[in-house]
C-alpha positions as protocol buffer text, in pm:
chain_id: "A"
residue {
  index: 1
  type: UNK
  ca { x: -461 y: -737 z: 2253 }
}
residue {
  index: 2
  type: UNK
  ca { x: -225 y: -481 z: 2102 }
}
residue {
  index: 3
  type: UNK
  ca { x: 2 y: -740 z: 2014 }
}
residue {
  index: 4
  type: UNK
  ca { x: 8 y: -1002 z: 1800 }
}
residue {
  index: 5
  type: UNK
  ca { x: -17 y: -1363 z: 1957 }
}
residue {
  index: 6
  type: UNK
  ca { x: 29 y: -1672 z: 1792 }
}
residue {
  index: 7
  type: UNK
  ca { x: -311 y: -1718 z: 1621 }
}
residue {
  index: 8
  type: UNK
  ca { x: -395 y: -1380 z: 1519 }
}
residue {
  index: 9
  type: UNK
  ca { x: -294 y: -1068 z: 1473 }
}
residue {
  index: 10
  type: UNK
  ca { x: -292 y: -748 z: 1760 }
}
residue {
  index: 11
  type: UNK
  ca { x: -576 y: -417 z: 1688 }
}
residue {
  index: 12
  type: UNK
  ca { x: -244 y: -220 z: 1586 }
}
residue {
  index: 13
  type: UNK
  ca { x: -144 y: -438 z: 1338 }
}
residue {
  index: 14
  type: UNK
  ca { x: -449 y: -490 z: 1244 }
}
residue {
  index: 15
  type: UNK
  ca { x: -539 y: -137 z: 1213 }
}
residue {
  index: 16
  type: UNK
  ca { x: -222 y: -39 z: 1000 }
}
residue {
  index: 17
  type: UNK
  ca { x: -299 y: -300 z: 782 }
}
residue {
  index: 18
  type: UNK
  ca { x: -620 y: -203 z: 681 }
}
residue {
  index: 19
  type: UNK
  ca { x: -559 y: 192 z: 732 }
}
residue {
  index: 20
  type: UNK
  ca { x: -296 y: 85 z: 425 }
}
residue {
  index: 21
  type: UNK
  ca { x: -573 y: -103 z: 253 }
}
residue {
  index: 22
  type: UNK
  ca { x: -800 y: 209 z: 272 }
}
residue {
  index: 23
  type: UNK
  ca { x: -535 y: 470 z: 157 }
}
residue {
  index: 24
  type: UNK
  ca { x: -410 y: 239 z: -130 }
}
residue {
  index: 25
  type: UNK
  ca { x: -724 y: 192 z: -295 }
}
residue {
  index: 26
  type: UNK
  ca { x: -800 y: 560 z: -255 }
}
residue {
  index: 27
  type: UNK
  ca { x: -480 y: 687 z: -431 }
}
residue {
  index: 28
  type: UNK
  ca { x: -567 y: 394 z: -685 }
}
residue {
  index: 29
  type: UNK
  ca { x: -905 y: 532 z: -719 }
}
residue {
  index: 30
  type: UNK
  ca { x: -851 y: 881 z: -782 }
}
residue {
  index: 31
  type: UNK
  ca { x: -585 y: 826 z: -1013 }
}
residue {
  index: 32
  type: UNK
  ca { x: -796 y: 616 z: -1236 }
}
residue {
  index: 33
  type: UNK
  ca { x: -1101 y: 872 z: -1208 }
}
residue {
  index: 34
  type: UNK
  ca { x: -873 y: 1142 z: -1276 }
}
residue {
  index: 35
  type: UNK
  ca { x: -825 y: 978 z: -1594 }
}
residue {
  index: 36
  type: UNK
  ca { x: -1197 y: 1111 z: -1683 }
}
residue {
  index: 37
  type: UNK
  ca { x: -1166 y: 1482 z: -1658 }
}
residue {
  index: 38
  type: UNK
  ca { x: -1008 y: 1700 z: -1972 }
}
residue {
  index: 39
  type: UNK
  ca { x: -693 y: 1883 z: -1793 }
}
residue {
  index: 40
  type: UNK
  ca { x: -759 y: 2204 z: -1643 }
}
residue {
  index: 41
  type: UNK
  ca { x: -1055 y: 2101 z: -1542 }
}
residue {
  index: 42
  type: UNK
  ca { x: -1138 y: 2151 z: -1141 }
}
residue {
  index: 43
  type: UNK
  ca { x: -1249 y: 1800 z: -1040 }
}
residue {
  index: 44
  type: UNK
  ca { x: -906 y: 1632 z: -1257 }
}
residue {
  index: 45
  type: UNK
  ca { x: -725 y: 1911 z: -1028 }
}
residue {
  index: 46
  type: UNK
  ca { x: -907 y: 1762 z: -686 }
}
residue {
  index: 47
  type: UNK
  ca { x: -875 y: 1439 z: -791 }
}
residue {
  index: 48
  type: UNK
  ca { x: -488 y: 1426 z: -837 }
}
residue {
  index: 49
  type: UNK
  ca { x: -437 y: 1624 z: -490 }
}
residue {
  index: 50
  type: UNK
  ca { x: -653 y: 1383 z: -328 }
}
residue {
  index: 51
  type: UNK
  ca { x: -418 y: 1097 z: -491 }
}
residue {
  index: 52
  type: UNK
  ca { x: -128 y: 1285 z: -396 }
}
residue {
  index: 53
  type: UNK
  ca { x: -261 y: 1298 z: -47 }
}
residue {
  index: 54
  type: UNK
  ca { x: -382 y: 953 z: 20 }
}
residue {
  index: 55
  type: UNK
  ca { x: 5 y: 845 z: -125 }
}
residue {
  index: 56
  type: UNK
  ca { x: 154 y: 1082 z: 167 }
}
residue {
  index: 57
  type: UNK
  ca { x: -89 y: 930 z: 397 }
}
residue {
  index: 58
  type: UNK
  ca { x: 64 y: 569 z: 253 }
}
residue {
  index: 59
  type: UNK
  ca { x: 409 y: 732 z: 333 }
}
residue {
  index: 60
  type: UNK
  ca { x: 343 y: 778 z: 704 }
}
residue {
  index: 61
  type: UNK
  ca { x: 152 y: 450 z: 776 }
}
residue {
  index: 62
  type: UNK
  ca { x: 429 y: 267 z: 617 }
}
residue {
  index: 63
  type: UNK
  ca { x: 703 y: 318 z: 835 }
}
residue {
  index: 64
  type: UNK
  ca { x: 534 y: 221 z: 1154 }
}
residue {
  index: 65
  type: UNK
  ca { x: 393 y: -51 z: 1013 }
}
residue {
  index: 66
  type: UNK
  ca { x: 721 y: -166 z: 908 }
}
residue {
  index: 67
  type: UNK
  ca { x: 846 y: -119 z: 1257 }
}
residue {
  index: 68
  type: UNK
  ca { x: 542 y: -321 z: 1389 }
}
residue {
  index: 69
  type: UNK
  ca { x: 609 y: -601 z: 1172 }
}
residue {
  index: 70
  type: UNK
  ca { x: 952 y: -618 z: 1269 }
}
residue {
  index: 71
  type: UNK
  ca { x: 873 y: -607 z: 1640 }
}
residue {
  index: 72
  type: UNK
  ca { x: 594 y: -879 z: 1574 }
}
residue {
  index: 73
  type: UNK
  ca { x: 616 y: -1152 z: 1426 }
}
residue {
  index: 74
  type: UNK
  ca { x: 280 y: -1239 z: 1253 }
}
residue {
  index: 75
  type: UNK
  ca { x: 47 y: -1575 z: 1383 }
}
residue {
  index: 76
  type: UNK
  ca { x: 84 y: -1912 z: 1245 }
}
residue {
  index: 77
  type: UNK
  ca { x: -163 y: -1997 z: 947 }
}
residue {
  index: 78
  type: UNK
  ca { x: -355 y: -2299 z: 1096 }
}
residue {
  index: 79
  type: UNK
  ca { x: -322 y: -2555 z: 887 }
}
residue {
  index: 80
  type: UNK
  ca { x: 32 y: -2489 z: 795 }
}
residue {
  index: 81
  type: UNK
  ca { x: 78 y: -2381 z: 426 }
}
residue {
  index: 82
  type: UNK
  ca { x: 345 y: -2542 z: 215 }
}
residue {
  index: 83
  type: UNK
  ca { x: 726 y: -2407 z: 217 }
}
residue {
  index: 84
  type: UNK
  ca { x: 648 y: -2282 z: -149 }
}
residue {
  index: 85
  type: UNK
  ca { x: 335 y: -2099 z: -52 }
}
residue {
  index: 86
  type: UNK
  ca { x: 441 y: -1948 z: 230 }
}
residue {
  index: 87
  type: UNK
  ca { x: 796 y: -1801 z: 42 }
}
residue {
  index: 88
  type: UNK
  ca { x: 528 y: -1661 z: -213 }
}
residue {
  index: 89
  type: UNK
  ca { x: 343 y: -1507 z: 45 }
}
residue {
  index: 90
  type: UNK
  ca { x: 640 y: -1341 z: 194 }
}
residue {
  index: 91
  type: UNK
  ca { x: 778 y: -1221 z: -137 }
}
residue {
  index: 92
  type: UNK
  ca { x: 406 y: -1041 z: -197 }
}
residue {
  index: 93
  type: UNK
  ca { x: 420 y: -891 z: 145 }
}
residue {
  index: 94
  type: UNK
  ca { x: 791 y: -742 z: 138 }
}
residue {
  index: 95
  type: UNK
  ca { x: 685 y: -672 z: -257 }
}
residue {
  index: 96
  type: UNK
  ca { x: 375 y: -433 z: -120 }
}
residue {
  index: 97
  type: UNK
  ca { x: 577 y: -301 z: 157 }
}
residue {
  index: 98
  type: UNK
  ca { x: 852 y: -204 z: -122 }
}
residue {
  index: 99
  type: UNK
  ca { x: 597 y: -15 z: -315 }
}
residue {
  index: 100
  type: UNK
  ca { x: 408 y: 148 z: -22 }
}
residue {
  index: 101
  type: UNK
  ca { x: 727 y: 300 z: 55 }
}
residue {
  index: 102
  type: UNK
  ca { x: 871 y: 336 z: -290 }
}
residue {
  index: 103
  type: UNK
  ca { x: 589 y: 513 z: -503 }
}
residue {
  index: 104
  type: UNK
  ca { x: 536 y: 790 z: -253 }
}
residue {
  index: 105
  type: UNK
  ca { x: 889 y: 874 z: -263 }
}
residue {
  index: 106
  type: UNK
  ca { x: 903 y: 882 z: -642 }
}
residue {
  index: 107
  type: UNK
  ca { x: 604 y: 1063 z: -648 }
}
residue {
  index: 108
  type: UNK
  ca { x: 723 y: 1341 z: -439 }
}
residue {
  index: 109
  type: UNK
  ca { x: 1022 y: 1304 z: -654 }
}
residue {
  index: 110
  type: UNK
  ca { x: 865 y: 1354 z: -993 }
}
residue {
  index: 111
  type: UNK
  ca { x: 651 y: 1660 z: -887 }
}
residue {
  index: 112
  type: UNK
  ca { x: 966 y: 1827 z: -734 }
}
residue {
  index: 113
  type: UNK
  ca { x: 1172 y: 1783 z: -1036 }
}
residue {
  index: 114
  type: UNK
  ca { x: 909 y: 1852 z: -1261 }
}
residue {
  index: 115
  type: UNK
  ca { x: 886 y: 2195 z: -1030 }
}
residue {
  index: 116
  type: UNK
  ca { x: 673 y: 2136 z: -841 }
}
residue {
  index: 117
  type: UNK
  ca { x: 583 y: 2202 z: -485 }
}
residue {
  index: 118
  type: UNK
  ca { x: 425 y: 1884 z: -281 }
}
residue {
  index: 119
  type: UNK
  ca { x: 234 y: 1926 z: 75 }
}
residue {
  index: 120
  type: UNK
  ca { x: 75 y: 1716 z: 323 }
}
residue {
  index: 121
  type: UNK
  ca { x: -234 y: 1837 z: 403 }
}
residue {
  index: 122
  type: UNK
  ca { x: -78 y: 2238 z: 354 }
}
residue {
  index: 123
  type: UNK
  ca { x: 240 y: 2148 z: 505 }
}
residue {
  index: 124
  type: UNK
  ca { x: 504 y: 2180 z: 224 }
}
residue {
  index: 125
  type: UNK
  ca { x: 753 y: 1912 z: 272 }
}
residue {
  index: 126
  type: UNK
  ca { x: 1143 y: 1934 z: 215 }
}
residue {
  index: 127
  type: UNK
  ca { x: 1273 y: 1947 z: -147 }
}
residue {
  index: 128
  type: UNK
  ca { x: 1466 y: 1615 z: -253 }
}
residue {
  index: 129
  type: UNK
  ca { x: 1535 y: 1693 z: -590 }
}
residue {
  index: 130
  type: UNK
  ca { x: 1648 y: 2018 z: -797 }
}
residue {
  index: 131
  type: UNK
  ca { x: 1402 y: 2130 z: -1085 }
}
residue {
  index: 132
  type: UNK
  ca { x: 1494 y: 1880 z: -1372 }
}
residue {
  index: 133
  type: UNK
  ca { x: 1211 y: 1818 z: -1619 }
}
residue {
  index: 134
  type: UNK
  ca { x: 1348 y: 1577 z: -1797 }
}
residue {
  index: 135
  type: UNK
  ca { x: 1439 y: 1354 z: -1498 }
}
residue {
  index: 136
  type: UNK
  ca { x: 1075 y: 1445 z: -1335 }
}
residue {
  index: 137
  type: UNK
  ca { x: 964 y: 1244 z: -1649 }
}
residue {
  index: 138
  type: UNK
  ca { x: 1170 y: 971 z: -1655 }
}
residue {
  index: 139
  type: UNK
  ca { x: 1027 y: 996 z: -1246 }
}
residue {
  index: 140
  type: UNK
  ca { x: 700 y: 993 z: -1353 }
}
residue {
  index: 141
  type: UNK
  ca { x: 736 y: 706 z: -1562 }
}
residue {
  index: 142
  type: UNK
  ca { x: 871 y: 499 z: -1314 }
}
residue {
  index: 143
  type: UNK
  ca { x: 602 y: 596 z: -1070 }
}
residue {
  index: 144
  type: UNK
  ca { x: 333 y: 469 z: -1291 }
}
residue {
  index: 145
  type: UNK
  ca { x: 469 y: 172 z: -1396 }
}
residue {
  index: 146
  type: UNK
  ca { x: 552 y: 68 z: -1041 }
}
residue {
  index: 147
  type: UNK
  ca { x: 160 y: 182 z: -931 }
}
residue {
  index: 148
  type: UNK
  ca { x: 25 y: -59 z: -1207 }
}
residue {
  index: 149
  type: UNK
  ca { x: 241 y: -344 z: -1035 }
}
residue {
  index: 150
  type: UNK
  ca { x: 49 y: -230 z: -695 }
}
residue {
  index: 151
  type: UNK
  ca { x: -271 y: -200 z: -868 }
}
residue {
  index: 152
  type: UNK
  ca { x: -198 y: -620 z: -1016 }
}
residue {
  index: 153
  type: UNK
  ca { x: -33 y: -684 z: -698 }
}
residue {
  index: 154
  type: UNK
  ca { x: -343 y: -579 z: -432 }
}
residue {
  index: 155
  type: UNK
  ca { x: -569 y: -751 z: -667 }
}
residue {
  index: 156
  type: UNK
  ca { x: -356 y: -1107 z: -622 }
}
residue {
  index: 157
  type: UNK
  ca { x: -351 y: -1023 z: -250 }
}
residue {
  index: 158
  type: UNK
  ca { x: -659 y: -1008 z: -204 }
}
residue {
  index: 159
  type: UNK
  ca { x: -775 y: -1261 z: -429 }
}
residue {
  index: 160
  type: UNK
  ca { x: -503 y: -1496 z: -232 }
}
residue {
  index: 161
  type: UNK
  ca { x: -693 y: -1382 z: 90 }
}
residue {
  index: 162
  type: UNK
  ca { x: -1053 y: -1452 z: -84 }
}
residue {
  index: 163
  type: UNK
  ca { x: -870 y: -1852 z: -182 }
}
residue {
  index: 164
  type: UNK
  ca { x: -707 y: -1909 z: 151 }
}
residue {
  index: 165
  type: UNK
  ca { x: -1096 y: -1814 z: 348 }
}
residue {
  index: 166
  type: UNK
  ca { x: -1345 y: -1975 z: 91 }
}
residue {
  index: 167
  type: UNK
  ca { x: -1120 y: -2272 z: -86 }
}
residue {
  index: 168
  type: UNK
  ca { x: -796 y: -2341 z: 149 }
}
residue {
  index: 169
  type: UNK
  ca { x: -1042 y: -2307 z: 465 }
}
residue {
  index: 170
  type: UNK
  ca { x: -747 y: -2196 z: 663 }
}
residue {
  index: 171
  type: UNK
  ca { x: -725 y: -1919 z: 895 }
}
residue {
  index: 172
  type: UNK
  ca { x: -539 y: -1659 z: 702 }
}
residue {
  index: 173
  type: UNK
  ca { x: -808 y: -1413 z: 695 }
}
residue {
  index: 174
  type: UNK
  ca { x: -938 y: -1436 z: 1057 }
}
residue {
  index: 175
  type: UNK
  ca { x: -597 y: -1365 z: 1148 }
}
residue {
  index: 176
  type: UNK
  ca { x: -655 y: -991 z: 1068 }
}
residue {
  index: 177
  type: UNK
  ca { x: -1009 y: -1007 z: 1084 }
}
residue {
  index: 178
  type: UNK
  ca { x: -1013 y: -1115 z: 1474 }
}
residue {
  index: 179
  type: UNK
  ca { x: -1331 y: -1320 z: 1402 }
}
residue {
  index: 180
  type: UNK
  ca { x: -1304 y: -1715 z: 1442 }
}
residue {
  index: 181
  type: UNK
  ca { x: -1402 y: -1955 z: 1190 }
}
């Protein structure tokens, strides 16, 4: 199925969901390794294009998993959660879908204002902002603190996963998984 159903969710959700997974944890990665290497050094320089990457990759999964969600409601959680958990669960999905979209932006943002020149892949994208160092740091700052909250924020979401499959029992995690309890 393509589509969700009521009990679990369809391959294409399923695949932009984890596609996401993949290309968050990468840009987390590289970030954090980057941290390593003295600047001007060739693997810091790799590193933060391959961050810089994986975030534009975040950028154009986003959107059409947006539109998917929209167009598909996700399956039931069997048994039903409470009220309360399920509003917290919502908030931390619309709070990663906020930052999936948000920190790309910024970061195309910051390196544009700071100067900069940002490209998918080769393909230079539009400029957004005018060369304004000072706002490119105020940017960057932003950027950061809002890809620690991701960093916390995957970490609780998947922890929330690993409670729902091993304590809850429920089916939270077979939902995307496809595989039956």
């Amino acid at each position: 199925m393509l589509r969700n159903t009521p009990h679990s969710y369809g391959k294409i959700a399923r695949a932009l969901h984890w596609l996401c997974a993949l290309a968050v944890i990468a840009t987390l990665v590289f970030i954090e390794l980057k941290g390593n290497f003295p600047k001007g050094d060739p693997v810091r320089g790799a590193l933060s294009y391959a961050h810089i990457q994986a975030g534009l990759i975040i950028l154009l999964l986003v959107l059409p998993r947006l539109a998917w969600r929209l167009g598909n409601p996700p399956p039931g959680i069997s048994p039903s959660p409470s009220p309360l958990m399920t509003l917290l669960a919502h908030a931390g999905h619309w709070a990663l879908y906020a930052l999936m979209l948000a920190l790309p932006i910024l970061g195309i943002a910051f390196i544009q204002a700071k100067g900069g020149e940002v490209a998918l892949f080769g393909l230079p994208l539009p400029t957004l902002l005018a060369v304004n160092p000072p706002q490119g740091k105020e940017l960057k700052e932003i950027h950061e603190l809002l890809g620690n909250a991701l960093l916390w924020l995957s970490v609780l979401h998947a922890a929330a996963a690993a409670w729902h499959h091993f304590i809850v029992k429920d089916d939270t995690v077979t939902r995307l998984t496809g595989t039956m309890r």
